[in-house]
Amino acid sequence: MTSFADITAELEKQAIELPSWAFGNSGTRFKVFATPGTPRTVEEKIADAAQVHKLTGLAPSVALHIPWDKSDDYDALRRFAEDQGVALGTINSNTFQDDDYKFGALTHHDDRIRRKAIDHHLECIDIMDATGSRDLKIWLAEGSNYPGQNDMRARQDRLQESLQEIYARIGEEQRLVLEYKFFEPAFYHTDVPDWGTSYVQVAALGERAMVCLDTGHHAPGTNIEFIVMQLLRLGKLGSFDFNSRFYADDDLIVGSADPFQLFRIIVEVVRGGGYGNPDVAFMLDQCHNIENKILGQTRSVLNVQEMTARALLLDHEALEQARQENDVLAANAVFMDAFYTDVRPALADWRESRGLPRDPMAAFKESGYQQKIEAERVGGAQAGWGA
Ligand code: PSV
Ligand code: MN
């Protein structure tokens, strides 16, 4: 049996990157609700993200989205983040909010538009050089809505050409990470719909090109942990965008819709050597449309930590024995025992021993930080999608 004492050293290795956009206003195509205290600037987003790290010790870096988080001085932004106790992380490109990209960006048949999209990515790499970021994350909103609308094959070829040019500019210590999503905003076909397409595209680039797995980007019922296993086996799982879904790309708090799925995913991460491995970045990609954003992010990183602790507690010896004996129910029981272990009291002790609050959610409410930002952040335009 593995005990909690056996896994404390492993827990120290956990680092979860927060998305700057989780702190801005978000919503659906029906309504974006404004909230008092919402950041107006990238600095305010970073300050809020730093609170989550202060409360949990789990979130030492913040991902930026360009142009949402554009700055005149990325060196200064980097120092600002460091002063807050966090680092700047992944740079996310954005080719989904410019009119030019209505019919595609990196796959577009019009060379002018494709050039513009490639240049946007080169600019993102310049930003990475200044912020010290390692990863360029590319998610493409391109595809088509109607059968016959596009030559899907030609678009794959143009995508590879575009990615080659971007990859050629990636530094020795940097990586290109390609995210897939099976639908939305395109409804008939998406140019990078699945892990296989992402894998094929990045494998043709080289070692520093990897796949990003966003947990919300699969059809209902998909065995995501199988994909995790396969990508780790191939050495191509670069990062996770964690979130939860009930129906589509809901971007709800990770571990809220299906905690058991999160457990199964993390078991495969640990099994495949992806845990505590800097090559496999744990990130959140979430929105907090109706709940408090700082608390939403705090809950999220705690959920990931709780499932990680349970996955680390899995009794591999007993599991292996049951497997060797083809004892299906015993193997499943060992698996479920780990999943049902309540690690919350032990994690509260773990936090206390590191000078962190036992209950980070309560500590935030008592800190007065929310009241402070609501009083201070008056006027200006609140950050949100497109801002
Ligand atoms: C697309 O749905 C996505 O998951 C990509 O990662 C984007 O960058 C992000 O959401 C924007 O929230
Ligand atoms: Mn994502």
Short mmCIF file of C-alpha atoms and ligand atoms in Angstrom, two decimals:
data_model
loop_
_atom_site.label_atom_id
_atom_site.label_comp_id
_atom_site.label_asym_id
_atom_site.label_seq_id
_atom_site.Cartn_x
_atom_site.Cartn_y
_atom_site.Cartn_z
CA MET A 1 0.00 0.00 0.00
CA THR A 2 1.23 3.48 -0.82
CA SER A 3 0.68 5.97 1.99
CA PHE A 4 0.35 9.73 1.82
CA ALA A 5 3.83 10.10 3.36
CA ASP A 6 5.22 8.24 0.34
CA ILE A 7 3.84 10.75 -2.14
CA THR A 8 4.59 14.11 -0.49
CA ALA A 9 7.87 14.52 -2.39
CA GLU A 10 6.00 13.84 -5.64
CA LEU A 11 3.38 16.45 -4.80
CA GLU A 12 6.10 19.10 -4.59
CA LYS A 13 6.61 18.69 -8.33
CA GLN A 14 3.15 19.95 -9.22
CA ALA A 15 2.92 23.18 -11.21
CA ILE A 16 -0.25 24.31 -12.98
CA GLU A 17 -0.24 27.27 -15.36
CA LEU A 18 -3.18 29.66 -15.19
CA PRO A 19 -4.73 31.35 -18.22
CA SER A 20 -4.78 35.15 -18.01
CA TRP A 21 -8.18 35.13 -19.73
CA ALA A 22 -9.78 33.23 -16.85
CA PHE A 23 -9.63 36.49 -14.85
CA GLY A 24 -11.40 38.56 -17.50
CA ASN A 25 -15.09 38.63 -18.22
CA SER A 26 -16.44 35.78 -20.29
CA GLY A 27 -19.73 34.27 -21.21
CA THR A 28 -21.60 32.68 -24.03
CA ARG A 29 -22.80 34.08 -27.34
CA PHE A 30 -25.93 35.09 -25.41
CA LYS A 31 -24.41 37.24 -22.68
CA VAL A 32 -21.11 38.20 -21.12
CA PHE A 33 -21.67 39.26 -17.51
CA ALA A 34 -19.50 42.02 -16.10
CA THR A 35 -18.28 41.56 -12.53
CA PRO A 36 -17.01 44.16 -10.06
CA GLY A 37 -13.23 44.00 -9.64
CA THR A 38 -12.56 42.39 -13.02
CA PRO A 39 -9.06 43.30 -14.29
CA ARG A 40 -8.77 46.08 -16.85
CA THR A 41 -5.16 45.38 -17.76
CA VAL A 42 -2.83 42.44 -18.18
CA GLU A 43 -1.04 43.55 -15.00
CA GLU A 44 -4.29 43.26 -13.04
CA LYS A 45 -4.89 39.78 -14.50
CA ILE A 46 -1.39 38.74 -13.41
CA ALA A 47 -1.95 40.19 -9.94
CA ASP A 48 -5.12 38.09 -9.58
CA ALA A 49 -3.36 34.97 -10.85
CA ALA A 50 -0.60 35.56 -8.29
CA GLN A 51 -3.23 35.36 -5.54
CA VAL A 52 -4.03 31.79 -6.58
CA HIS A 53 -0.37 30.83 -6.31
CA LYS A 54 -0.06 32.56 -2.95
CA LEU A 55 -3.01 30.58 -1.61
CA THR A 56 -2.13 27.17 -3.01
CA GLY A 57 1.56 27.07 -3.95
CA LEU A 58 0.43 25.30 -7.13
CA ALA A 59 0.26 27.94 -9.85
CA PRO A 60 3.66 29.55 -10.45
CA SER A 61 3.02 30.79 -14.01
CA VAL A 62 0.46 32.61 -16.14
CA ALA A 63 -0.24 32.06 -19.84
CA LEU A 64 -0.85 35.07 -22.06
CA HIS A 65 -3.10 35.37 -25.11
CA ILE A 66 -2.05 37.72 -27.91
CA PRO A 67 -3.48 40.24 -28.76
CA TRP A 68 -5.68 40.16 -25.62
CA ASP A 69 -2.58 40.66 -23.43
CA LYS A 70 -0.54 42.90 -25.70
CA SER A 71 1.95 45.12 -23.90
CA ASP A 72 4.27 47.95 -24.91
CA ASP A 73 7.06 46.54 -22.78
CA TYR A 74 7.26 42.77 -22.29
CA ASP A 75 10.49 43.04 -20.29
CA ALA A 76 8.70 45.22 -17.78
CA LEU A 77 5.73 42.84 -17.79
CA ARG A 78 8.04 39.96 -17.03
CA ARG A 79 9.55 41.86 -14.10
CA PHE A 80 6.08 42.85 -12.90
CA ALA A 81 5.04 39.19 -12.87
CA GLU A 82 8.22 38.19 -11.02
CA ASP A 83 7.54 40.86 -8.39
CA GLN A 84 4.11 39.31 -7.93
CA GLY A 85 5.73 35.91 -7.42
CA VAL A 86 4.81 34.31 -10.74
CA ALA A 87 6.41 33.80 -14.15
CA LEU A 88 5.00 34.45 -17.61
CA GLY A 89 4.27 31.16 -19.33
CA THR A 90 2.84 29.97 -22.62
CA ILE A 91 2.08 32.50 -25.32
CA ASN A 92 -1.20 31.70 -27.09
CA SER A 93 -1.69 33.01 -30.61
CA ASN A 94 -5.08 34.23 -31.75
CA THR A 95 -6.29 34.00 -35.35
CA PHE A 96 -9.97 33.83 -34.54
CA GLN A 97 -11.07 37.42 -34.04
CA ASP A 98 -9.89 39.29 -37.11
CA ASP A 99 -12.22 39.74 -40.08
CA ASP A 100 -9.42 38.67 -42.40
CA TYR A 101 -9.55 35.19 -40.92
CA LYS A 102 -13.21 34.51 -41.67
CA PHE A 103 -12.31 31.73 -44.12
CA GLY A 104 -9.04 30.61 -42.57
CA ALA A 105 -5.64 31.83 -41.41
CA LEU A 106 -2.71 29.39 -41.64
CA THR A 107 -4.71 27.33 -44.15
CA HIS A 108 -6.08 30.19 -46.24
CA HIS A 109 -5.79 30.02 -50.03
CA ASP A 110 -5.12 33.76 -50.15
CA ASP A 111 -1.37 34.26 -49.68
CA ARG A 112 -1.84 37.72 -48.18
CA ILE A 113 -3.98 36.39 -45.35
CA ARG A 114 -1.79 33.36 -44.78
CA ARG A 115 1.25 35.70 -44.63
CA LYS A 116 -0.51 37.87 -42.05
CA ALA A 117 -1.34 34.82 -39.92
CA ILE A 118 2.25 33.51 -40.10
CA ASP A 119 3.57 36.97 -39.18
CA HIS A 120 1.26 37.05 -36.17
CA HIS A 121 2.92 33.85 -34.96
CA LEU A 122 6.39 35.25 -35.59
CA GLU A 123 5.40 38.26 -33.49
CA CYS A 124 4.28 35.85 -30.75
CA ILE A 125 7.76 34.27 -30.83
CA ASP A 126 9.34 37.74 -30.46
CA ILE A 127 7.14 38.20 -27.40
CA MET A 128 8.27 34.80 -26.05
CA ASP A 129 11.87 35.94 -26.39
CA ALA A 130 11.12 38.95 -24.19
CA THR A 131 8.91 37.21 -21.64
CA GLY A 132 11.14 34.16 -21.34
CA SER A 133 8.25 31.91 -22.33
CA ARG A 134 9.03 28.45 -23.60
CA ASP A 135 5.85 27.48 -25.44
CA LEU A 136 3.94 28.92 -28.37
CA LYS A 137 0.47 27.41 -28.30
CA ILE A 138 -1.50 27.42 -31.51
CA TRP A 139 -5.18 26.71 -31.66
CA LEU A 140 -6.77 27.29 -35.06
CA ALA A 141 -10.41 28.20 -35.48
CA GLU A 142 -10.34 27.28 -39.14
CA GLY A 143 -12.46 24.86 -41.07
CA SER A 144 -15.70 24.94 -43.01
CA ASN A 145 -19.40 24.86 -42.35
CA TYR A 146 -20.69 23.12 -45.45
CA PRO A 147 -19.63 20.05 -47.39
CA GLY A 148 -17.96 21.12 -50.60
CA GLN A 149 -17.04 24.53 -49.23
CA ASN A 150 -13.29 23.83 -49.09
CA ASP A 151 -10.57 21.60 -50.43
CA MET A 152 -9.69 19.96 -47.12
CA ARG A 153 -6.57 18.28 -48.52
CA ALA A 154 -5.11 21.52 -49.90
CA ARG A 155 -5.72 23.16 -46.53
CA GLN A 156 -3.70 20.44 -44.75
CA ASP A 157 -0.82 21.07 -47.13
CA ARG A 158 -0.93 24.83 -46.62
CA LEU A 159 -1.15 24.32 -42.86
CA GLN A 160 2.04 22.26 -42.93
CA GLU A 161 3.81 24.91 -45.02
CA SER A 162 2.73 27.66 -42.62
CA LEU A 163 3.76 25.67 -39.56
CA GLN A 164 7.16 24.94 -41.13
CA GLU A 165 7.82 28.63 -41.41
CA ILE A 166 6.76 29.31 -37.83
CA TYR A 167 8.72 26.34 -36.50
CA ALA A 168 11.85 27.52 -38.28
CA ARG A 169 11.76 30.62 -36.07
CA ILE A 170 11.25 28.72 -32.78
CA GLY A 171 14.35 28.97 -30.56
CA GLU A 172 16.42 26.04 -29.32
CA GLU A 173 14.79 26.20 -25.89
CA GLN A 174 11.31 26.90 -27.21
CA ARG A 175 8.48 24.68 -28.41
CA LEU A 176 5.51 24.87 -30.76
CA VAL A 177 2.42 23.21 -29.31
CA LEU A 178 -0.54 22.50 -31.60
CA GLU A 179 -3.99 22.15 -30.05
CA TYR A 180 -6.85 20.23 -31.66
CA LYS A 181 -10.59 20.64 -31.43
CA PHE A 182 -13.22 18.66 -33.30
CA PHE A 183 -15.70 21.45 -33.96
CA GLU A 184 -16.54 25.10 -33.29
CA PRO A 185 -16.44 27.73 -34.63
CA ALA A 186 -16.43 25.61 -37.81
CA PHE A 187 -19.24 23.07 -37.76
CA TYR A 188 -18.62 20.74 -40.69
CA HIS A 189 -14.87 20.26 -40.74
CA THR A 190 -12.06 21.63 -38.59
CA ASP A 191 -8.51 21.71 -39.97
CA VAL A 192 -6.98 20.28 -36.79
CA PRO A 193 -9.89 18.26 -35.39
CA ASP A 194 -8.16 15.48 -33.48
CA TRP A 195 -4.96 14.29 -31.85
CA GLY A 196 -4.02 12.28 -34.94
CA THR A 197 -4.04 15.34 -37.20
CA SER A 198 -2.17 17.40 -34.63
CA TYR A 199 0.36 14.58 -34.25
CA VAL A 200 0.86 14.23 -38.02
CA GLN A 201 1.37 17.98 -38.38
CA VAL A 202 3.84 18.35 -35.50
CA ALA A 203 5.71 15.11 -36.20
CA ALA A 204 6.57 16.51 -39.64
CA LEU A 205 8.04 19.63 -37.99
CA GLY A 206 10.51 18.16 -35.55
CA GLU A 207 11.34 17.42 -31.93
CA ARG A 208 10.32 20.76 -30.51
CA ALA A 209 6.78 20.52 -31.88
CA MET A 210 4.22 18.83 -29.64
CA VAL A 211 0.50 18.21 -29.25
CA CYS A 212 -1.72 20.09 -26.79
CA LEU A 213 -4.64 18.12 -25.40
CA ASP A 214 -7.56 20.29 -24.27
CA THR A 215 -9.83 18.02 -22.26
CA GLY A 216 -12.95 19.84 -23.51
CA HIS A 217 -12.19 19.25 -27.18
CA HIS A 218 -13.47 15.72 -27.65
CA ALA A 219 -16.78 14.15 -28.60
CA PRO A 220 -18.84 12.89 -25.65
CA GLY A 221 -17.74 9.47 -24.51
CA THR A 222 -14.21 9.75 -25.93
CA ASN A 223 -11.66 7.76 -23.93
CA ILE A 224 -9.32 10.72 -23.33
CA GLU A 225 -6.94 8.77 -21.13
CA PHE A 226 -6.23 6.47 -24.06
CA ILE A 227 -5.13 9.49 -26.10
CA VAL A 228 -2.97 10.63 -23.18
CA MET A 229 -1.35 7.20 -23.05
CA GLN A 230 -0.71 7.15 -26.79
CA LEU A 231 0.75 10.67 -26.99
CA LEU A 232 3.05 9.97 -24.04
CA ARG A 233 4.08 6.73 -25.66
CA LEU A 234 4.97 8.67 -28.80
CA GLY A 235 6.78 11.38 -26.81
CA LYS A 236 4.48 14.05 -28.23
CA LEU A 237 2.25 15.15 -25.36
CA GLY A 238 3.41 18.73 -24.88
CA SER A 239 0.67 20.14 -22.72
CA PHE A 240 -2.81 19.94 -21.30
CA ASP A 241 -5.51 22.56 -21.39
CA PHE A 242 -7.61 21.35 -18.46
CA ASN A 243 -11.28 22.16 -18.07
CA SER A 244 -14.60 20.32 -17.77
CA ARG A 245 -17.45 19.81 -20.14
CA PHE A 246 -20.97 18.49 -19.93
CA TYR A 247 -22.00 19.19 -23.51
CA ALA A 248 -19.49 20.97 -25.74
CA ASP A 249 -16.50 23.22 -25.06
CA ASP A 250 -18.02 24.38 -21.78
CA ASP A 251 -14.74 25.50 -20.17
CA LEU A 252 -16.04 24.68 -16.68
CA ILE A 253 -13.84 24.07 -13.65
CA VAL A 254 -11.54 21.07 -14.19
CA GLY A 255 -12.72 18.04 -12.26
CA SER A 256 -16.21 19.44 -11.72
CA ALA A 257 -18.18 17.62 -14.41
CA ASP A 258 -16.44 14.26 -14.22
CA PRO A 259 -13.88 13.89 -11.43
CA PHE A 260 -13.39 10.21 -12.29
CA GLN A 261 -12.31 11.13 -15.81
CA LEU A 262 -9.72 13.55 -14.41
CA PHE A 263 -8.45 10.75 -12.15
CA ARG A 264 -8.18 8.34 -15.10
CA ILE A 265 -6.30 10.93 -17.13
CA ILE A 266 -3.81 11.65 -14.36
CA VAL A 267 -3.26 7.94 -13.73
CA GLU A 268 -2.13 7.65 -17.37
CA VAL A 269 0.04 10.76 -17.03
CA VAL A 270 1.81 9.21 -14.06
CA ARG A 271 2.03 5.81 -15.78
CA GLY A 272 3.54 7.37 -18.89
CA GLY A 273 6.16 9.45 -17.06
CA GLY A 274 4.37 12.72 -17.76
CA TYR A 275 4.01 13.80 -14.13
CA GLY A 276 6.70 16.05 -12.67
CA ASN A 277 8.08 16.13 -16.21
CA PRO A 278 8.63 19.66 -17.53
CA ASP A 279 7.97 18.41 -21.07
CA VAL A 280 4.31 17.90 -20.18
CA ALA A 281 2.82 21.23 -19.14
CA PHE A 282 -0.29 21.28 -16.97
CA MET A 283 -2.37 24.33 -17.87
CA LEU A 284 -5.92 25.42 -17.29
CA ASP A 285 -8.05 26.80 -20.12
CA GLN A 286 -11.21 27.91 -18.44
CA CYS A 287 -13.75 30.67 -18.10
CA HIS A 288 -15.66 31.65 -15.00
CA ASN A 289 -18.86 33.11 -16.37
CA ILE A 290 -20.94 33.19 -13.20
CA GLU A 291 -18.63 32.30 -10.30
CA ASN A 292 -15.87 34.35 -8.68
CA LYS A 293 -12.88 34.07 -10.98
CA ILE A 294 -10.05 33.93 -8.43
CA LEU A 295 -11.94 31.35 -6.37
CA GLY A 296 -12.79 29.45 -9.57
CA GLN A 297 -9.12 29.18 -10.45
CA THR A 298 -8.23 28.26 -6.87
CA ARG A 299 -10.83 25.47 -6.84
CA SER A 300 -9.45 24.26 -10.17
CA VAL A 301 -5.84 23.87 -9.11
CA LEU A 302 -6.95 22.19 -5.88
CA ASN A 303 -9.05 19.73 -7.92
CA VAL A 304 -6.02 18.87 -10.04
CA GLN A 305 -3.87 18.41 -6.95
CA GLU A 306 -6.48 16.19 -5.26
CA MET A 307 -6.75 13.93 -8.30
CA THR A 308 -2.97 13.85 -8.64
CA ALA A 309 -2.61 12.73 -5.03
CA ARG A 310 -5.19 9.98 -5.59
CA ALA A 311 -3.45 8.87 -8.79
CA LEU A 312 -0.10 8.76 -6.96
CA LEU A 313 -1.68 6.60 -4.26
CA LEU A 314 -2.60 3.88 -6.75
CA ASP A 315 -1.20 0.57 -5.50
CA HIS A 316 0.74 -0.53 -8.57
CA GLU A 317 1.94 -3.79 -7.05
CA ALA A 318 -1.55 -4.96 -6.20
CA LEU A 319 -2.77 -3.77 -9.58
CA GLU A 320 -0.08 -5.65 -11.44
CA GLN A 321 -0.74 -8.81 -9.48
CA ALA A 322 -4.46 -8.68 -10.24
CA ARG A 323 -3.68 -8.07 -13.91
CA GLN A 324 -1.31 -11.02 -14.07
CA GLU A 325 -3.99 -13.21 -12.54
CA ASN A 326 -6.60 -11.85 -14.94
CA ASP A 327 -8.62 -10.91 -11.89
CA VAL A 328 -10.68 -8.22 -13.54
CA LEU A 329 -12.65 -7.23 -10.46
CA ALA A 330 -9.62 -7.12 -8.18
CA ALA A 331 -7.80 -4.85 -10.64
CA ASN A 332 -10.79 -2.58 -10.88
CA ALA A 333 -11.15 -2.56 -7.07
CA VAL A 334 -7.53 -1.44 -6.63
CA PHE A 335 -8.15 1.34 -9.14
CA MET A 336 -11.36 2.46 -7.44
CA ASP A 337 -9.77 2.34 -3.98
CA ALA A 338 -7.32 5.00 -5.07
CA PHE A 339 -10.05 7.09 -6.66
CA TYR A 340 -12.25 6.99 -3.56
CA THR A 341 -9.44 7.88 -1.13
CA ASP A 342 -10.25 11.20 0.52
CA VAL A 343 -6.95 13.07 0.35
CA ARG A 344 -8.36 16.43 1.41
CA PRO A 345 -7.38 16.34 5.12
CA ALA A 346 -3.85 15.16 4.25
CA LEU A 347 -3.51 17.91 1.65
CA ALA A 348 -4.64 20.50 4.20
CA ASP A 349 -1.84 19.26 6.48
CA TRP A 350 0.56 19.34 3.52
CA ARG A 351 -0.32 22.99 2.90
CA GLU A 352 -0.02 23.93 6.55
CA SER A 353 3.43 22.39 6.76
CA ARG A 354 4.47 24.66 3.88
CA GLY A 355 3.11 27.84 5.40
CA LEU A 356 0.07 27.85 3.11
CA PRO A 357 -3.51 28.19 4.31
CA ARG A 358 -5.21 24.91 5.22
CA ASP A 359 -8.32 26.10 3.41
CA PRO A 360 -7.32 28.37 0.50
CA MET A 361 -10.93 29.10 -0.47
CA ALA A 362 -11.76 30.38 3.02
CA ALA A 363 -8.43 32.21 3.23
CA PHE A 364 -9.21 34.14 0.06
CA LYS A 365 -12.63 35.18 1.36
CA GLU A 366 -11.03 36.37 4.61
CA SER A 367 -8.14 38.15 2.88
CA GLY A 368 -10.20 41.16 1.78
CA TYR A 369 -8.54 41.00 -1.66
CA GLN A 370 -11.86 40.83 -3.52
CA GLN A 371 -13.22 43.88 -1.66
CA LYS A 372 -9.97 45.71 -2.36
CA ILE A 373 -10.04 45.14 -6.12
CA GLU A 374 -13.73 45.99 -6.29
CA ALA A 375 -13.01 49.33 -4.60
CA GLU A 376 -9.88 50.07 -6.61
CA ARG A 377 -10.82 48.92 -10.09
CA VAL A 378 -13.36 51.53 -10.94
CA GLY A 379 -13.55 52.99 -14.43
CA GLY A 380 -11.73 51.79 -17.51
CA ALA A 381 -12.74 48.89 -19.66
CA GLN A 382 -12.89 45.50 -18.04
CA ALA A 383 -10.92 42.79 -19.80
CA GLY A 384 -12.85 40.17 -21.67
CA TRP A 385 -12.78 38.25 -24.87
CA GLY A 386 -11.67 40.62 -27.56
CA ALA A 387 -10.42 43.20 -25.07
C1 PSV B 1 -10.32 27.06 -28.10
O1 PSV B 1 -11.58 26.62 -27.74
C2 PSV B 1 -9.40 27.18 -26.91
O2 PSV B 1 -9.43 25.98 -26.16
C3 PSV B 1 -7.99 27.54 -27.29
O3 PSV B 1 -7.07 27.04 -26.37
C4 PSV B 1 -8.03 29.02 -27.22
O4 PSV B 1 -6.80 29.66 -27.19
C5 PSV B 1 -8.82 29.19 -25.95
O5 PSV B 1 -9.82 28.18 -26.03
C6 PSV B 1 -9.41 30.52 -25.75
O6 PSV B 1 -10.15 30.50 -24.56
MN MN B 2 -7.71 25.24 -25.11
#
